[in-house]
Coordinates of C-alpha atoms in Angstrom, one line a residue:
Chain A
M1175 CA -53.8 60.6 -42.8
N1176 CA -53.6 57.1 -44.3
L1177 CA -50.8 56.2 -41.9
D1178 CA -52.8 57.4 -38.9
H1179 CA -55.7 55.4 -39.8
E1180 CA -53.6 52.2 -40.4
L1181 CA -51.9 52.6 -36.9
H1182 CA -55.2 53.1 -35.2
R1183 CA -56.5 49.9 -36.8
V1184 CA -53.5 47.8 -35.8
L1185 CA -53.2 49.0 -32.2
E1186 CA -56.9 48.7 -31.6
R1187 CA -57.8 46.6 -28.6
T1188 CA -59.5 43.4 -29.5
S1189 CA -60.9 40.7 -27.2
A1190 CA -59.6 37.0 -27.2
P1191 CA -61.4 34.4 -29.1
E1192 CA -64.2 32.5 -27.3
G1193 CA -62.9 29.9 -24.8
F1194 CA -59.2 30.9 -25.2
A1195 CA -58.7 31.3 -21.4
D1196 CA -60.2 27.9 -20.7
R1197 CA -58.0 26.2 -23.2
V1198 CA -54.9 27.8 -21.8
L1199 CA -55.8 26.7 -18.2
A1200 CA -56.6 23.2 -19.5
R1201 CA -53.2 23.0 -21.2
L1202 CA -51.4 24.2 -18.0
E1203 CA -53.1 21.6 -15.9
Q1204 CA -52.2 18.9 -18.3
G1205 CA -48.5 19.9 -18.3
Q1206 CA -48.2 19.9 -14.5
Q1207 CA -49.3 16.3 -14.2
P1208 CA -46.3 13.9 -13.7
K1209 CA -45.8 11.5 -16.5
R1210 CA -46.7 8.0 -15.5
H1211 CA -44.5 5.0 -16.8
R1212 CA -46.6 2.0 -17.1
F1213 CA -44.7 -1.3 -17.3
T1214 CA -46.3 -4.0 -19.2
A1215 CA -45.9 -7.6 -18.0
S1216 CA -43.5 -8.3 -20.9
T1217 CA -41.2 -5.3 -19.9
L1218 CA -41.2 -6.5 -16.2
R1219 CA -40.2 -10.0 -17.4
R1220 CA -37.4 -8.6 -19.4
I1221 CA -36.2 -6.5 -16.5
A1222 CA -36.3 -9.5 -14.2
A1223 CA -34.4 -11.6 -16.7
A1224 CA -31.7 -8.9 -17.0
V1225 CA -31.3 -8.7 -13.2
I1226 CA -31.0 -12.5 -12.9
L1227 CA -28.5 -12.7 -15.8
T1228 CA -26.4 -9.8 -14.3
A1229 CA -26.4 -11.5 -10.9
A1230 CA -25.4 -14.8 -12.4
L1231 CA -22.6 -13.3 -14.4
G1232 CA -21.4 -11.3 -11.4
G1233 CA -21.4 -14.4 -9.3
L1234 CA -19.5 -16.4 -11.9
T1235 CA -16.9 -13.6 -12.3
A1236 CA -16.5 -13.3 -8.6
H1237 CA -16.0 -17.1 -8.4
Q1238 CA -13.5 -17.1 -11.2
I1239 CA -11.5 -14.3 -9.5
V1240 CA -11.5 -16.2 -6.2
E1241 CA -10.5 -19.4 -7.9
H1242 CA -7.7 -17.6 -9.9
R1243 CA -6.4 -16.0 -6.7
R1244 CA -6.4 -19.4 -4.9
T1245 CA -4.5 -21.1 -7.8
E1246 CA -2.0 -18.2 -7.9
G1247 CA -1.5 -18.5 -4.1
E1248 CA -1.0 -22.2 -4.2
R1249 CA 1.5 -21.8 -7.0
A1250 CA 3.3 -19.1 -5.1
R1251 CA 3.4 -21.3 -2.0
R1252 CA 4.9 -24.2 -3.9
E1253 CA 7.5 -22.0 -5.6
L1254 CA 8.4 -20.4 -2.2
M1255 CA 9.0 -23.8 -0.6
T1256 CA 11.1 -24.9 -3.6
A1257 CA 13.1 -21.6 -3.5
L1258 CA 13.7 -21.9 0.3
H1259 CA 14.7 -25.5 0.0
I1260 CA 17.3 -24.8 -2.7
A1261 CA 18.6 -21.8 -0.8
S1262 CA 18.9 -23.6 2.5
A1263 CA 20.5 -26.6 0.8
K1264 CA 23.2 -24.4 -0.7
M1265 CA 23.7 -22.7 2.7
R1266 CA 24.2 -26.1 4.3
V1267 CA 26.8 -27.1 1.7
A1268 CA 28.7 -24.0 2.6
Q1269 CA 28.3 -24.6 6.3
R1270 CA 29.6 -28.2 6.0
A1271 CA 32.6 -27.0 4.0
V1272 CA 33.4 -24.3 6.6
A1273 CA 33.0 -26.9 9.4
H1274 CA 35.4 -29.3 7.7
D1275 CA 38.1 -26.7 7.3
Chain B
M1063 CA -1.9 26.1 -9.4
T1064 CA -2.3 24.8 -5.9
R1065 CA -3.0 21.4 -7.2
Y1066 CA 0.1 21.5 -9.4
L1067 CA 2.3 22.5 -6.4
V1068 CA 0.8 19.7 -4.3
N1069 CA 1.4 17.2 -7.1
L1070 CA 5.0 18.4 -7.4
L1071 CA 5.5 18.1 -3.7
L1072 CA 4.2 14.6 -3.7
A1073 CA 6.3 13.6 -6.6
L1074 CA 9.4 15.0 -4.8
I1075 CA 8.6 13.0 -1.6
A1076 CA 8.0 9.9 -3.7
S1077 CA 11.3 10.2 -5.6
A1078 CA 13.1 10.8 -2.3
A1079 CA 11.5 7.8 -0.7
V1080 CA 12.4 5.3 -3.5
P1081 CA 16.2 5.2 -2.9
F1082 CA 15.6 5.1 0.8
T1083 CA 13.3 2.1 0.4
A1084 CA 15.8 0.5 -2.0
S1085 CA 18.7 1.0 0.4
A1086 CA 16.6 -0.5 3.3
Q1087 CA 15.5 -3.5 1.2
G1088 CA 18.7 -4.3 -0.6
T1089 CA 19.1 -4.8 -4.3
R1090 CA 17.6 -7.2 -6.7
I1091 CA 20.2 -8.9 -9.0
N1092 CA 19.4 -9.9 -12.5
L1093 CA 19.8 -13.6 -12.5
D1094 CA 18.7 -14.3 -16.1
L1095 CA 21.3 -16.2 -18.1
P1096 CA 19.7 -17.0 -21.5
D1097 CA 22.8 -18.9 -22.7
L1098 CA 22.4 -21.4 -19.9
A1099 CA 18.7 -21.6 -20.2
A1100 CA 19.0 -22.6 -23.9
K1101 CA 21.4 -25.4 -23.1
A1102 CA 19.9 -26.7 -19.9
S1103 CA 17.9 -29.9 -19.9
E1104 CA 15.8 -28.7 -16.9
T1105 CA 15.3 -25.2 -15.6
T1106 CA 13.9 -24.0 -12.3
D1107 CA 12.7 -20.4 -12.4
V1108 CA 11.3 -18.9 -9.2
T1109 CA 10.3 -15.2 -9.2
L1110 CA 8.5 -14.1 -6.1
D1111 CA 8.3 -10.4 -5.5
G1112 CA 7.0 -8.8 -2.4
A1113 CA 3.3 -9.1 -3.4
M1114 CA 3.7 -12.8 -4.4
L1115 CA 5.6 -13.5 -1.1
R1116 CA 2.7 -12.1 0.8
L1117 CA 0.2 -14.1 -1.2
A1118 CA 2.3 -17.2 -0.7
G1119 CA 2.4 -16.5 3.0
K1120 CA -1.4 -16.5 3.2
F1121 CA -1.4 -20.0 1.8
L1122 CA 1.2 -21.4 4.1
S1123 CA -0.1 -23.7 6.7
S1124 CA 0.4 -22.7 10.3
T1125 CA 0.1 -26.3 11.5
D1126 CA 2.9 -27.7 9.2
A1127 CA 6.3 -27.2 10.7
D1128 CA 8.1 -26.6 7.4
E1129 CA 5.6 -24.1 6.2
R1130 CA 5.5 -22.4 9.6
A1131 CA 9.3 -22.0 9.4
A1132 CA 9.0 -20.7 5.8
K1133 CA 6.4 -18.2 7.0
E1134 CA 8.7 -16.8 9.6
M1135 CA 11.6 -16.8 7.1
I1136 CA 9.8 -14.6 4.6
N1137 CA 8.6 -12.1 7.1
G1138 CA 9.9 -8.7 5.9
L1139 CA 11.4 -10.0 2.7
S1140 CA 10.7 -8.2 -0.6
G1141 CA 11.7 -10.8 -3.1
I1142 CA 13.1 -14.3 -3.6
Y1143 CA 14.5 -15.2 -7.0
V1144 CA 16.0 -18.5 -8.0
R1145 CA 17.4 -19.8 -11.3
S1146 CA 18.6 -23.3 -11.5
Y1147 CA 19.9 -25.0 -14.7
E1148 CA 20.5 -28.7 -14.9
F1149 CA 22.5 -30.2 -17.7
D1150 CA 22.7 -33.7 -19.2
H1151 CA 26.5 -33.8 -19.3
E1152 CA 29.3 -32.5 -17.2
G1153 CA 31.1 -29.4 -18.5
E1154 CA 28.1 -28.5 -20.7
Y1155 CA 28.1 -24.9 -19.4
D1156 CA 30.8 -22.3 -18.9
K1157 CA 31.4 -21.7 -15.2
S1158 CA 32.5 -18.2 -16.0
Q1159 CA 28.8 -17.3 -16.5
A1160 CA 28.8 -16.6 -12.8
E1161 CA 30.8 -13.5 -13.6
R1162 CA 27.8 -12.0 -15.3
I1163 CA 26.1 -12.1 -11.9
R1164 CA 29.1 -11.0 -9.9
T1165 CA 29.7 -7.9 -11.9
Q1166 CA 26.3 -6.5 -10.8
L1167 CA 27.4 -6.5 -7.1
G1168 CA 28.0 -3.1 -5.7
P1169 CA 30.4 -2.2 -2.9
S1170 CA 27.8 -3.0 -0.2
W1171 CA 28.0 -6.7 -1.2
K1172 CA 30.5 -8.8 0.7
K1173 CA 31.5 -12.4 0.1
I1174 CA 31.1 -14.3 3.3
V1175 CA 31.8 -17.9 2.1
K1176 CA 33.6 -19.4 -0.9
V1177 CA 33.7 -23.1 -1.3
T1178 CA 35.8 -24.5 -4.1
S1179 CA 35.7 -28.2 -5.1
R1180 CA 37.3 -29.8 -8.0
T1181 CA 34.8 -32.6 -8.3
K1182 CA 31.7 -31.4 -6.4
E1183 CA 30.3 -27.9 -6.3
D1184 CA 31.6 -24.4 -5.9
V1185 CA 29.5 -22.2 -3.7
D1186 CA 29.9 -18.5 -3.2
I1187 CA 27.7 -16.6 -0.7
Y1188 CA 27.5 -12.9 -0.7
V1189 CA 25.5 -10.6 1.6
D1190 CA 24.3 -7.1 1.0
T1191 CA 24.9 -5.1 4.2
R1192 CA 23.7 -1.7 5.3
G1193 CA 25.4 -0.9 8.6
D1194 CA 25.0 -4.0 10.7
N1195 CA 22.0 -5.2 8.9
V1196 CA 21.9 -7.9 6.2
T1197 CA 19.5 -6.6 3.5
G1198 CA 20.2 -9.1 0.8
L1199 CA 21.7 -12.5 0.0
L1200 CA 23.2 -14.0 -3.2
I1201 CA 24.2 -17.6 -3.6
I1202 CA 26.0 -18.8 -6.6
S1203 CA 26.5 -22.6 -6.9
A1204 CA 28.3 -24.2 -9.7
E1205 CA 28.2 -28.0 -9.9
P1206 CA 29.5 -30.2 -12.8
K1207 CA 26.0 -30.6 -14.2
E1208 CA 24.1 -27.9 -12.4
F1209 CA 24.3 -24.1 -12.0
T1210 CA 22.1 -22.4 -9.4
V1211 CA 21.8 -18.8 -8.3
V1212 CA 19.6 -17.5 -5.5
N1213 CA 18.9 -13.9 -4.7
I1214 CA 16.9 -13.0 -1.6
V1215 CA 16.0 -9.3 -1.2
G1216 CA 15.3 -8.0 2.3
P1217 CA 16.5 -8.7 5.8
V1218 CA 17.6 -12.4 5.7
D1219 CA 18.2 -14.4 8.8
I1220 CA 21.1 -16.5 7.4
E1221 CA 21.2 -19.0 10.3
K1222 CA 17.5 -19.6 10.1
L1223 CA 17.8 -20.1 6.3
A1224 CA 20.6 -22.7 6.7
G1225 CA 18.5 -24.4 9.4
L1226 CA 15.4 -24.7 7.2
E1227 CA 16.7 -27.6 5.2
G1228 CA 16.9 -29.7 8.3
Q1229 CA 13.2 -29.0 9.0
F1230 CA 11.9 -29.7 5.5
G1231 CA 10.5 -33.1 5.2
I1232 CA 11.5 -33.4 1.5
P1233 CA 14.5 -35.5 0.4
H1234 CA 17.9 -33.8 0.3
I1235 CA 19.1 -33.0 -3.2
Y1236 CA 22.8 -33.3 -2.1
R1237 CA 24.8 -36.4 -1.8
D1238 CA 26.4 -36.2 1.6
S1239 CA 25.1 -39.6 2.6
K1240 CA 26.7 -39.6 6.0
E1241 CA 24.9 -36.5 7.1
K1242 CA 21.7 -37.4 5.2
H1243 CA 21.5 -40.7 7.2
G1244 CA 22.0 -38.8 10.4
K1245 CA 19.2 -36.4 9.5
D1246 CA 16.9 -39.2 8.4
K1247 CA 17.4 -40.9 11.7
H1248 CA 16.8 -37.7 13.5
H1249 CA 13.5 -37.2 11.6
D1250 CA 12.4 -40.8 12.3

């Protein structure tokens, strides 16, 4: 009998506390609203500085790459002319020797 | 599994293409002679592979006659390598060093010119031929105070190469005064 009584007490239907439904709805509405990021003037200044610095570094790097490429190309051109000059001079030596024979 | 098979197929194609490319382009010879470099008073070392030749080509002037000729000359080449060693005194290097270069030449290499001089310079010219095509050139020049090797990899126009010197407006490095004067007059 004691068990029956206990079960009856636990499973008994009880109503929600006062204002429970309103509080749940209010929470739901609050959760659905998108979060807004608000940038302060200081943050905006930092972002702008970072963008300018990145652009400047990027430009400098690009300039260095182009300059390096140009230096390499000029060096290759000079070496090529030296190599062809040496090769053609040796060919001429052989040509002259063959012509004299 | 499919990706593995595709990769395997690509690897097989690549490995088959490498010897074909090598045979079409001739062979690069190892020109390094550390013994000579150590004794030389002056060393000229030019190493221009295909990429560097193409880069050099972009910087060659199309209005300058010498550079225009050079641009035509390097078209299709995959490498130009030069080692030139100058010595202060005659007999300072062993002429047999040239053998270290010659031993690398395979059966496709043929000697086309051999110039022997007791007092001036010995010049040997070899060409690498595949069928009727010249796919490489090797020049070995041994002077009393200078040793020079040149290796050109790729289809070389030998006549054009020999003709280049006449076009270059820089002083001749050889002492054939008679011909030099003739050329100078021609240029003037």
